[in-house]
Coordinates of C-alpha atoms in Angstrom, one line a residue:
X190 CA 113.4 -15.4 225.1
X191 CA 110.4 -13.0 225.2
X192 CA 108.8 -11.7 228.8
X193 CA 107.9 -8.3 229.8
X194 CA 111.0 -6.8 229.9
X195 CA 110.7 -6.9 225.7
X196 CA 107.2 -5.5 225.4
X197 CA 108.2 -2.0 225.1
X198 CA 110.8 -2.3 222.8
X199 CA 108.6 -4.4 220.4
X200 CA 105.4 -1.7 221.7
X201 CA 108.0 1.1 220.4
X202 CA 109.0 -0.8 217.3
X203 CA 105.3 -0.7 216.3
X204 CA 104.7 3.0 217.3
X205 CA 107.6 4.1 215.3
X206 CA 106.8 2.3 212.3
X207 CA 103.1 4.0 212.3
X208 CA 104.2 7.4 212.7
X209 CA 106.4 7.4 210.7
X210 CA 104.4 5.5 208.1
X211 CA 101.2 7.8 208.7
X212 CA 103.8 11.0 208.2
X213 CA 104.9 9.8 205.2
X214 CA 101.7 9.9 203.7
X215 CA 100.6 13.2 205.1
X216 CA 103.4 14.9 203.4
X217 CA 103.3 12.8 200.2
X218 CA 99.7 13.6 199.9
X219 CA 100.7 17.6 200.7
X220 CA 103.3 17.0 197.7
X221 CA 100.6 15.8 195.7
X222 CA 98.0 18.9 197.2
X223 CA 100.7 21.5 195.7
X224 CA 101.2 19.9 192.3
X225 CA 97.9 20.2 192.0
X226 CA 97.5 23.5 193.0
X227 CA 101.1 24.7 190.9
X228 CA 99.3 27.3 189.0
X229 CA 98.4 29.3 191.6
X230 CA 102.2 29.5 193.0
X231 CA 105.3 32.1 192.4
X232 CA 107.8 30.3 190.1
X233 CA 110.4 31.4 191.5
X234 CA 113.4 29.1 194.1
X235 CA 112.1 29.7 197.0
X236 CA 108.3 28.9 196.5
X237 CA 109.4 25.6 194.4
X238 CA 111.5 24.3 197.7
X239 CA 108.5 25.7 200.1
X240 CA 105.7 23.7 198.1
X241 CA 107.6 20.8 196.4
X242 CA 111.4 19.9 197.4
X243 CA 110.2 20.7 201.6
X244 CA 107.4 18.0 201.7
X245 CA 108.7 16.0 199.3
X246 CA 112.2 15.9 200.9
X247 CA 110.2 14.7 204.4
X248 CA 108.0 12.6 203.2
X249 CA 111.5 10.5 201.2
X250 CA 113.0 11.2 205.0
X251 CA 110.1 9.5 206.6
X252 CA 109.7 6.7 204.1
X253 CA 113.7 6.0 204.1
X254 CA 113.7 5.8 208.0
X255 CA 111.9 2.8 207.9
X256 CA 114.7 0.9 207.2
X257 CA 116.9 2.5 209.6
X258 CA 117.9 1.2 212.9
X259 CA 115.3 1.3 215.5
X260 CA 116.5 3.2 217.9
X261 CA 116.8 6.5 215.1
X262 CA 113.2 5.0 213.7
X263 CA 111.8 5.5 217.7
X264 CA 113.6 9.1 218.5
X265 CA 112.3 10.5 215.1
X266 CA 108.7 9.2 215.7
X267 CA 108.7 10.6 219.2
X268 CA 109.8 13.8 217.8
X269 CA 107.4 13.9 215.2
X270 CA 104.9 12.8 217.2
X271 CA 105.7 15.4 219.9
X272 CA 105.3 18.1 217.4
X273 CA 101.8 16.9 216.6
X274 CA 100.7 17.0 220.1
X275 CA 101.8 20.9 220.1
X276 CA 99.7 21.8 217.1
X277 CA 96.7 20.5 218.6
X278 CA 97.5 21.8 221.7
X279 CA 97.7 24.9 220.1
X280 CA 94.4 23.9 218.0
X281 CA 92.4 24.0 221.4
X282 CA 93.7 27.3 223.0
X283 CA 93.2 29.0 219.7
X284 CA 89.5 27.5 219.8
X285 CA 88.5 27.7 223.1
X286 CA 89.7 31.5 222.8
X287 CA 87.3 31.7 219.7
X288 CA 84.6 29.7 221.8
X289 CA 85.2 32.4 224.5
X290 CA 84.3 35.5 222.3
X291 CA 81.0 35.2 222.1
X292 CA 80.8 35.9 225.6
X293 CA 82.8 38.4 225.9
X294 CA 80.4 39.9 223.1
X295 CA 77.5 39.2 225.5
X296 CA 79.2 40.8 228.2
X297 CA 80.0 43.9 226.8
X298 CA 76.6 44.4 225.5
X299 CA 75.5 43.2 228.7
X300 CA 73.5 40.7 228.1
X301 CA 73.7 36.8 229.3
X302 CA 75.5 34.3 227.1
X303 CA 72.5 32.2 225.5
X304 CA 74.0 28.5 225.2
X305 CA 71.1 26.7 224.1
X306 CA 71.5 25.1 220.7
X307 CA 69.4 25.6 218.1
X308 CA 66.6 23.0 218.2
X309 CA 66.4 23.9 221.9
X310 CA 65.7 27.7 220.8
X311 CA 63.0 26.5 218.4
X312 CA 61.3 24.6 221.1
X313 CA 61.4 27.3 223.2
X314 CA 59.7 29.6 220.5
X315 CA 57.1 27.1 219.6
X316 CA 55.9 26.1 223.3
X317 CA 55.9 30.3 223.5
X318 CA 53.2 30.4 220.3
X319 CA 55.5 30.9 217.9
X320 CA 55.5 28.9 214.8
X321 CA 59.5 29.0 214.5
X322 CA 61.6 26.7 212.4
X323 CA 65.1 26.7 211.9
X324 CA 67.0 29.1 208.9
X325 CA 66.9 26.3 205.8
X326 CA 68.5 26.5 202.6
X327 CA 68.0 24.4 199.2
X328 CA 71.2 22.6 198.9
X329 CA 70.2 21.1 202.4
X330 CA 67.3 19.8 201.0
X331 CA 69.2 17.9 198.3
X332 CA 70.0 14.5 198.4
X333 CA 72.0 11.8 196.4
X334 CA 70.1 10.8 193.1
X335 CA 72.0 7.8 192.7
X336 CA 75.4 6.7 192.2
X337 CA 76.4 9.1 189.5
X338 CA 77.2 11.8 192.5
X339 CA 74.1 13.7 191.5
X340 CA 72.1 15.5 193.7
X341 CA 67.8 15.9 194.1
X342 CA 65.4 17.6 196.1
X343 CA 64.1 15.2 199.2
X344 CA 60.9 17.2 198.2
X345 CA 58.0 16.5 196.2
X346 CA 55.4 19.0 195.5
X347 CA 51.9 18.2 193.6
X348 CA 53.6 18.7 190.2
X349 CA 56.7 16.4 191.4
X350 CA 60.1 17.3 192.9
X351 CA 60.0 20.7 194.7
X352 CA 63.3 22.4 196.0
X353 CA 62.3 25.6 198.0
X354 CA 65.0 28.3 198.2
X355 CA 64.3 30.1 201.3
X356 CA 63.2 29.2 204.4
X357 CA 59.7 28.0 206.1
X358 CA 57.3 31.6 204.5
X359 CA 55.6 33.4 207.0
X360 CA 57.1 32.0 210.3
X361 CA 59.5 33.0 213.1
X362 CA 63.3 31.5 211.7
X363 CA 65.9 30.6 213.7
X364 CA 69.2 31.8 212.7
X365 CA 72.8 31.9 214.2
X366 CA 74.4 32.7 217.2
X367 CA 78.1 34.5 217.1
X368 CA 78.0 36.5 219.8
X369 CA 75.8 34.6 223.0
X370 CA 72.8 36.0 221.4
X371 CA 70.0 34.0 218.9
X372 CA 68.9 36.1 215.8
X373 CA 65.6 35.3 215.1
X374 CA 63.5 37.2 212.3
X375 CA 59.9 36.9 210.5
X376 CA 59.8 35.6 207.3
X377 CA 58.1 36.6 204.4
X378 CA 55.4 35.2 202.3
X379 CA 58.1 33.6 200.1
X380 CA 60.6 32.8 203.3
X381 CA 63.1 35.5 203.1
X382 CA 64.5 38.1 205.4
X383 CA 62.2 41.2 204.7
X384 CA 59.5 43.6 206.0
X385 CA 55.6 42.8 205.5
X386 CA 54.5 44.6 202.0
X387 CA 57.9 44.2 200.5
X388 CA 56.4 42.4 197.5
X389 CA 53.4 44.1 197.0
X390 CA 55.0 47.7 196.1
X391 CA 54.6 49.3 192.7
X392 CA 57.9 49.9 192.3
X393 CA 61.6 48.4 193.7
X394 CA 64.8 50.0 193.3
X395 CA 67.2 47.6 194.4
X396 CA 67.1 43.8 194.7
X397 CA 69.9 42.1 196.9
X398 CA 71.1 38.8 196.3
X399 CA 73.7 36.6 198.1
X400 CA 74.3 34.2 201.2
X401 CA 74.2 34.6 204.8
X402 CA 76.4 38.4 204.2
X403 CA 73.0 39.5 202.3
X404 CA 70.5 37.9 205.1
X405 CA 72.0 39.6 207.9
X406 CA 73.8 37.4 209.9
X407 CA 74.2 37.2 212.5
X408 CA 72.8 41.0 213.4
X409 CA 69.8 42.8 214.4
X410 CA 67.5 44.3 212.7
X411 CA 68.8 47.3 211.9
X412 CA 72.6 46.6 211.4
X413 CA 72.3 44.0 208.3
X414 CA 73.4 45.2 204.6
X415 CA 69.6 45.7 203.7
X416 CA 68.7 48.1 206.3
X417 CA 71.6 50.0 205.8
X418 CA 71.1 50.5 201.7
X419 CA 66.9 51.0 202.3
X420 CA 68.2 55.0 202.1
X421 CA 68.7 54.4 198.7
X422 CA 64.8 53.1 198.1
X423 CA 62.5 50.5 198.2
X424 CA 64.5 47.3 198.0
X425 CA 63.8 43.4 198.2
X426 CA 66.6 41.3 200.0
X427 CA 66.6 37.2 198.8
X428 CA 69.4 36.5 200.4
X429 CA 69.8 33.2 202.1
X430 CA 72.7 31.3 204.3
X431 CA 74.4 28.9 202.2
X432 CA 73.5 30.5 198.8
X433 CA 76.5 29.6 196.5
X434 CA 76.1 31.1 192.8
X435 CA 73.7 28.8 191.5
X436 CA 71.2 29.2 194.4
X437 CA 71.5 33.1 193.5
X438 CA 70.6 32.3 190.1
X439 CA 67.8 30.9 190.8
X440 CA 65.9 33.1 192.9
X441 CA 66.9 35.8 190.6
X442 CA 64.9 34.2 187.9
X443 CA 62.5 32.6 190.5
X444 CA 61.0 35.4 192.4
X445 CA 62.6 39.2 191.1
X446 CA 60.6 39.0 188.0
X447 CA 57.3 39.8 190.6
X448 CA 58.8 43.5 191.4
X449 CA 61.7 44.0 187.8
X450 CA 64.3 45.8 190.7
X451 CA 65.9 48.4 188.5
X452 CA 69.4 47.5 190.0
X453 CA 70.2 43.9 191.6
X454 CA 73.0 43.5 193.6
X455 CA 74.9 40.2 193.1
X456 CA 77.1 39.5 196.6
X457 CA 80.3 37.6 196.2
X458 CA 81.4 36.4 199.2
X459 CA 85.6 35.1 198.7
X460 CA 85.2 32.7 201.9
X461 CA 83.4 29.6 200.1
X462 CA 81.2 30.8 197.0
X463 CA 83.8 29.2 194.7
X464 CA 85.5 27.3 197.4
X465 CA 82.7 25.3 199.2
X466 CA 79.5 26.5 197.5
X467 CA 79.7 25.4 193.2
X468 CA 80.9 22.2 193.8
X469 CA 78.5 21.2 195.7
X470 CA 75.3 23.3 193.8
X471 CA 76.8 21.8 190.2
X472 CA 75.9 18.4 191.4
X473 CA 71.9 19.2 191.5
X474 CA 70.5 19.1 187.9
X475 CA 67.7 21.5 189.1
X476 CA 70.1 24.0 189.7
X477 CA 72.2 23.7 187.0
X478 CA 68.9 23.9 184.6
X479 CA 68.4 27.6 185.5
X480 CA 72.0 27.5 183.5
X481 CA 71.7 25.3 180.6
X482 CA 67.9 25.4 179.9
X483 CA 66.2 28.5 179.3
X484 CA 62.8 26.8 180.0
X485 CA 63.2 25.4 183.2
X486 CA 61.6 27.4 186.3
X487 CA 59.8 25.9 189.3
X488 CA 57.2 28.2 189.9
X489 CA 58.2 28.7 192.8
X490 CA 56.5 32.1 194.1
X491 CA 52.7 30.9 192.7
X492 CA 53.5 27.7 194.6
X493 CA 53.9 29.5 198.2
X494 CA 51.4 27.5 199.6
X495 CA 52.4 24.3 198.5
X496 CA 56.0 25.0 199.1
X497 CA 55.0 25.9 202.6
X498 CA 53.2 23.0 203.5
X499 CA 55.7 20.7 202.3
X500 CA 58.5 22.4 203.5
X501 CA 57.1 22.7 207.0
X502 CA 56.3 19.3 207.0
X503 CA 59.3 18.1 206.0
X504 CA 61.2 20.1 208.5
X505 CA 58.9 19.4 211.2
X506 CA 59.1 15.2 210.5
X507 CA 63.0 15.7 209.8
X508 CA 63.9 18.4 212.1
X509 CA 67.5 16.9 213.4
X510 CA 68.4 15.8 209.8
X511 CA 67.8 19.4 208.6
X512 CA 69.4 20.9 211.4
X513 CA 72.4 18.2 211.0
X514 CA 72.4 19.5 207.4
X515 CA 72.8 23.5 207.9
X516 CA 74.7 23.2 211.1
X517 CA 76.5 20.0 211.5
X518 CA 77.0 19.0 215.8
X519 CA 80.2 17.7 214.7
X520 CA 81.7 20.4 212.7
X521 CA 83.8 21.9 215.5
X522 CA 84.8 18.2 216.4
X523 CA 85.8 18.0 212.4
X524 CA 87.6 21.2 212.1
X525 CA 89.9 20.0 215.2
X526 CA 91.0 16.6 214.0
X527 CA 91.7 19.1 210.4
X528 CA 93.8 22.0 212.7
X529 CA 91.5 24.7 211.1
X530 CA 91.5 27.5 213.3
X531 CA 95.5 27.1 213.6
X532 CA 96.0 26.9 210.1
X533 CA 93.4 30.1 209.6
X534 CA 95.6 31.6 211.8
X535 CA 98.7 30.8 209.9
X536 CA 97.4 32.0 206.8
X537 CA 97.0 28.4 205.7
X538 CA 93.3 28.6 205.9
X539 CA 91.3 26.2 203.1
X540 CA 91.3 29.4 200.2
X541 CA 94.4 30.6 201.5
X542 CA 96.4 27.2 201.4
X543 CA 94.9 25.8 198.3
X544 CA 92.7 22.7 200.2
X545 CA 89.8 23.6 198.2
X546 CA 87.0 21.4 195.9
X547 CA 87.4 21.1 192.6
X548 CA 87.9 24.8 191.9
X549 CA 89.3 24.8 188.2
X550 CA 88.8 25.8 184.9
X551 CA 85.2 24.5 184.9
X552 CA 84.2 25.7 187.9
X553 CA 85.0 29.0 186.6
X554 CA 83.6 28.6 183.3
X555 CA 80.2 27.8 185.0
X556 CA 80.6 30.6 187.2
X557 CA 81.2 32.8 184.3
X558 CA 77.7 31.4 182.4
X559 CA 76.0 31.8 185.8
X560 CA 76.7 35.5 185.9
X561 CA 75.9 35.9 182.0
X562 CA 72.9 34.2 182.8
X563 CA 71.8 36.6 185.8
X564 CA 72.5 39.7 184.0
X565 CA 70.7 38.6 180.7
X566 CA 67.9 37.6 182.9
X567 CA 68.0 41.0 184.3
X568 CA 68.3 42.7 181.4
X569 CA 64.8 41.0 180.2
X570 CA 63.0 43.4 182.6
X571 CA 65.3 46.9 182.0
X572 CA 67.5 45.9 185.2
X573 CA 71.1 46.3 185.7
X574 CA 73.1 43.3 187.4
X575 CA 76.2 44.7 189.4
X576 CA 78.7 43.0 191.4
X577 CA 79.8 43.3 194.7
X578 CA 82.5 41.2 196.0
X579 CA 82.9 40.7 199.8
X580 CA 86.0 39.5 202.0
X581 CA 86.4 36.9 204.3
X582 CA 87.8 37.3 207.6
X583 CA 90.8 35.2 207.4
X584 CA 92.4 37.1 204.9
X585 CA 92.8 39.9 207.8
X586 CA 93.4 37.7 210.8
X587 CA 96.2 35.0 209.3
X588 CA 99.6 35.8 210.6
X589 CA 100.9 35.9 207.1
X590 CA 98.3 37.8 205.4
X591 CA 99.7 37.6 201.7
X592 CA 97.8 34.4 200.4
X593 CA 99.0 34.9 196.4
X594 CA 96.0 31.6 196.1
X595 CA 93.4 33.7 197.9
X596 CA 94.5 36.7 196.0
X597 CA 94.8 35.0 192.5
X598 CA 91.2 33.6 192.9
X599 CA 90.2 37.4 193.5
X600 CA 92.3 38.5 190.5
X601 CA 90.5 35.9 188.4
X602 CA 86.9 36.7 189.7
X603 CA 86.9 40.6 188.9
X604 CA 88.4 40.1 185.6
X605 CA 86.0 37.6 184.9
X606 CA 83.3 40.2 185.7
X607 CA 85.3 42.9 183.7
X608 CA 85.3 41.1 181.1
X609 CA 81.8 40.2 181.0
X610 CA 80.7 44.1 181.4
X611 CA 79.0 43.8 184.6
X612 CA 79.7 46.9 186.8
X613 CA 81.8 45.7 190.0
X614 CA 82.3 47.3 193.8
X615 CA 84.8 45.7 195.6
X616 CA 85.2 46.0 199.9
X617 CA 88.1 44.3 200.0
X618 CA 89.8 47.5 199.6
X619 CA 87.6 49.5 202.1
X620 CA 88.3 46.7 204.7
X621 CA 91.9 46.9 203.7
X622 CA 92.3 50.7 204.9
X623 CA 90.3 50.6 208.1
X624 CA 92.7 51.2 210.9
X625 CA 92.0 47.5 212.5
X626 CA 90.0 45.4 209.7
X627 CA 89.7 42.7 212.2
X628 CA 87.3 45.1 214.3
X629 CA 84.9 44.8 211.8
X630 CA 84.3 41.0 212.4
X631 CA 82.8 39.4 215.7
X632 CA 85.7 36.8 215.7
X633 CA 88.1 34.8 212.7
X634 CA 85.6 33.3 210.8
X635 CA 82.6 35.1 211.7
X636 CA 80.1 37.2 210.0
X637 CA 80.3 41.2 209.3
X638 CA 79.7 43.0 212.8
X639 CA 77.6 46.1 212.8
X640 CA 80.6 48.1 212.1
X641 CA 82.0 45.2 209.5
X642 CA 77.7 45.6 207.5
X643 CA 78.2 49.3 207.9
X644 CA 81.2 49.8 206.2
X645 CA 80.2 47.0 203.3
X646 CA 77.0 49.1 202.7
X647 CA 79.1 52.4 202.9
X648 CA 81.1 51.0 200.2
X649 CA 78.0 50.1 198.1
X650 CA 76.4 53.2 198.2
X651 CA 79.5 55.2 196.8
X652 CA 80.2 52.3 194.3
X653 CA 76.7 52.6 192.9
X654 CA 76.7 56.1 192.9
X655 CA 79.7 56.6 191.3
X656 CA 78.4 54.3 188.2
X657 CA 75.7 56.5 188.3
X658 CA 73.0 53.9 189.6
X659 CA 72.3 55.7 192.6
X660 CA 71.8 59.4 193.6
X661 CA 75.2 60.8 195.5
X662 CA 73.1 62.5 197.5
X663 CA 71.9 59.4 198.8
X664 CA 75.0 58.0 198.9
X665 CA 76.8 60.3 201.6
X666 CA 73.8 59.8 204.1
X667 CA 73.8 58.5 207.3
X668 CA 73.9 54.5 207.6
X669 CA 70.4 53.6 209.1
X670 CA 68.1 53.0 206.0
X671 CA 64.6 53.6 207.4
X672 CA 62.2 51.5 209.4
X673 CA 60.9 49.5 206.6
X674 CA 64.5 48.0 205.3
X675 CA 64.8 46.0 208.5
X676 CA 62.7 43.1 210.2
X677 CA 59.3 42.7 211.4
X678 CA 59.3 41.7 214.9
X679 CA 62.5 41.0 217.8
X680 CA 66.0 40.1 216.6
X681 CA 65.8 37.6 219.6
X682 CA 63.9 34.8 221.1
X683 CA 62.6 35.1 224.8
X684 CA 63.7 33.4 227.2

């Protein structure tokens, strides 16, 4: 006989079978995540039961239960189930608190807490006079090719495909928002964060190259790395959000051959230039050329014009696509449903718990041909490449700070750059031995704050001075570089 009375059990039969099921699989695939990542690991007892006998062990428990009574098959789901419900619960008071610091930012700067979104801000700008467009990048003008997972420019110049670099030249650019407050700067001719003249000078002492770290986000005018190191000369900053290492290769060979920098500055930044950033680049042949053939070059800086034109008109005809593409609505939404913030907090952030893309033996070999490359490159002019590697703010903020994967990927990376003879500064140390490194961060999983771009560029200045690149003299001033190293015109929109 079957009536009402029998819908919840057969309700809980089907609920217990799904969790446990789905639980199964999460912690066989977390089996298979660790076997993967086994290198990386102590090989000692205790990390073999942490990473192999604990998830394997739950996911046989889970698997086995299913053909256990069900009454043990329900109070096990709800358990498990239960325990889920906390770590999101968790998820949300950890994110909202996050969501929350950028107002208390505003607030002690005293300022309002500017919530419009990014296309709103351009709007804004534009109905002001303002010919704004939002920060772009080139991987988020690539595109699938095909079916072979390659990647191309959605771009096509008078010559054929076209993948700008930087973003719209000459125009106010939209940047980020971290702390209430929209960072806006003018671009330059060639669409990156610098001063008018900058390319025209006789001579250039340093040329900066890197991601979002190098282009100052998300800071003022005078409190990004290139303002801070303009005591040490004229320089040229072509750094770019979303720059992973082939990006940087390119506008080395794209645009410093214009001023031959006598020093260029490579930024490594640990949060996703190896983690997030290769895999992704090594899937556009145009940006693996710059690696492989010695011939290939765009052009790029005597086709300003005719980068600009198409670039503006591609952003203005595709203006939610490319915002979709550099800032994704969703991604918050996304990083719930994956317990990011949590896990950051743990220490079980994507580098520190091994969840990373592809990052193996190739991708390191690549990486090691794209630095060979930059620094021969370099050399051609009578330059000297050196190598600055830059921390990430969960390695400070996680609950269990000692991530031996985060760690062993630095190892790797600085004798990598040993070995290739390129002169290295590393801030990890600097951040290390501030009294509270997480003061030097907006919030986990921001940018550098003033005090965090200050301290970075401290730590520059005596590293080049000690390999006898720049003056020591120079090197003990004050941190404000002078007027020219910054932006031309207001860090923020009007309102």
């Amino acid at each position: 006989m079957t009536g009402p009375a029998t819908r919840p059990t057969r309700a809980g039969r089907w609920f217990a079978i799904a969790t446990l099921t789905f639980s199964g699989l999460v912690f066989t695939a977390l089996l298979a995540l660790n076997l993967g990542n086994h290198a990386w690991y102590r090989g000692d007892v205790a990390s073999a039961l942490y990473h192999y006998a604990l998830p394997g062990a739950l996911a046989v428990a889970c698997f086995a239960l299913l053909a256990a009574g069900q009454a043990l098959r329900l109070v096990v789901a709800v358990h498990l189930a239960g325990a889920a419900l906390a770590l999101y619960v968790a998820e949300g008071w950890i994110t909202a608190r996050y969501w929350r610091s950028a107002g208390a930012v505003a607030l002690e700067q005293g300022r309002a807490l500017d919530r419009r979104p990014k296309a709103r801000v351009v709007a804004d700008l534009r109905r002001e006079g303002h010919d704004a467009y939002p920060a772009t990048r080139g991987r988020a003008l690539l595109v699938p090719a095909g079916d072979d997972a390659t990647l191309a420019s959605a771009l096509r110049g008078a010559r054929g495909p076209l993948l700008p670099l930087a973003s719209v030249p000459e125009a106010t650019i939209v940047s980020c928002n971290e702390t209430g407050e929209w960072i806006t700067f003018e671009s330059d001719e060639h669409g990156f964060r610098n001063p008018p003249g900058t390319w025209s000078r006789h001579h250039t002492r340093l040329a900066l190259v890197g991601d979002s770290f190098v282009q100052g986000d998300c800071v003022g005018p005078r409190e990004h790395l290139a303002a801070h190191l303009g005591a040490l000369g004229p320089l040229v900053n072509v750094g770019v959000a979303g720059f992973g290492p082939l990006q940087s290769l390119a506008v080395v060979e794209e645009y410093l051959p214009l001023v031959s920098p006598e020093v260029v500055v490579w930024f490594f930044f640990e949060g996703n230039d190896l983690v997030k950033d290769l895999p992704e680049e090594r899937r556009a042949p145009v940006l693996t050329a710059y690696v492989h053939d010695p011939r290939h070059h765009q052009g790029l800086a005597a086709r300003r014009g005719e980068l600009r034109a198409a670039l503006a008109r591609h952003v203005d005809a595709r203006l939610r696509q490319t915002l979709e593409a550099t800032d994704h609505p969703l991604e918050w939404l996304m990083d719930f449903a994956r317990l990011y913030r949590l896990r950051e907090r743990l220490g079980l952030d994507p580098l520190g718990f091994g969840v990373f893309d592809g990052l193996a033996d190739d991708d390191f070999a690549l990486f090691r041909a794209v630095l060979a490359e930059a620094a021969r490159s370099v050399g051609r002019w009578g330059g000297r490449l050196v190598f600055v590697y830059l921390p990430d703010s969960a390695r400070f903020y996680a609950a269990g700070r000692d991530s031996r994967i985060r760690d062993g990927v630095r190892v790797r990376v600085l004798a990598l750059v040993d070995d290739l003879g390129i002169p290295l500064v590393d801030v990890t140390d600097a951040f290390a031995r501030s009294p509270d490194p997480r003061a030097l961060f907006h919030h986990p999983g921001s940018h550098y704050n003033p005090e965090g771009y200050a301290l970075a560029a401290r730590q520059v200045r005596t590293g080049l001075a000690d390999l006898g690149l720049a003056p020591t003299t120079v090197a003990a001033r004050g941190d404000a570089g002078p007027a020219t190293a910054g932006d031309a015109g207001p860090a923020t929109p009007p309102r």
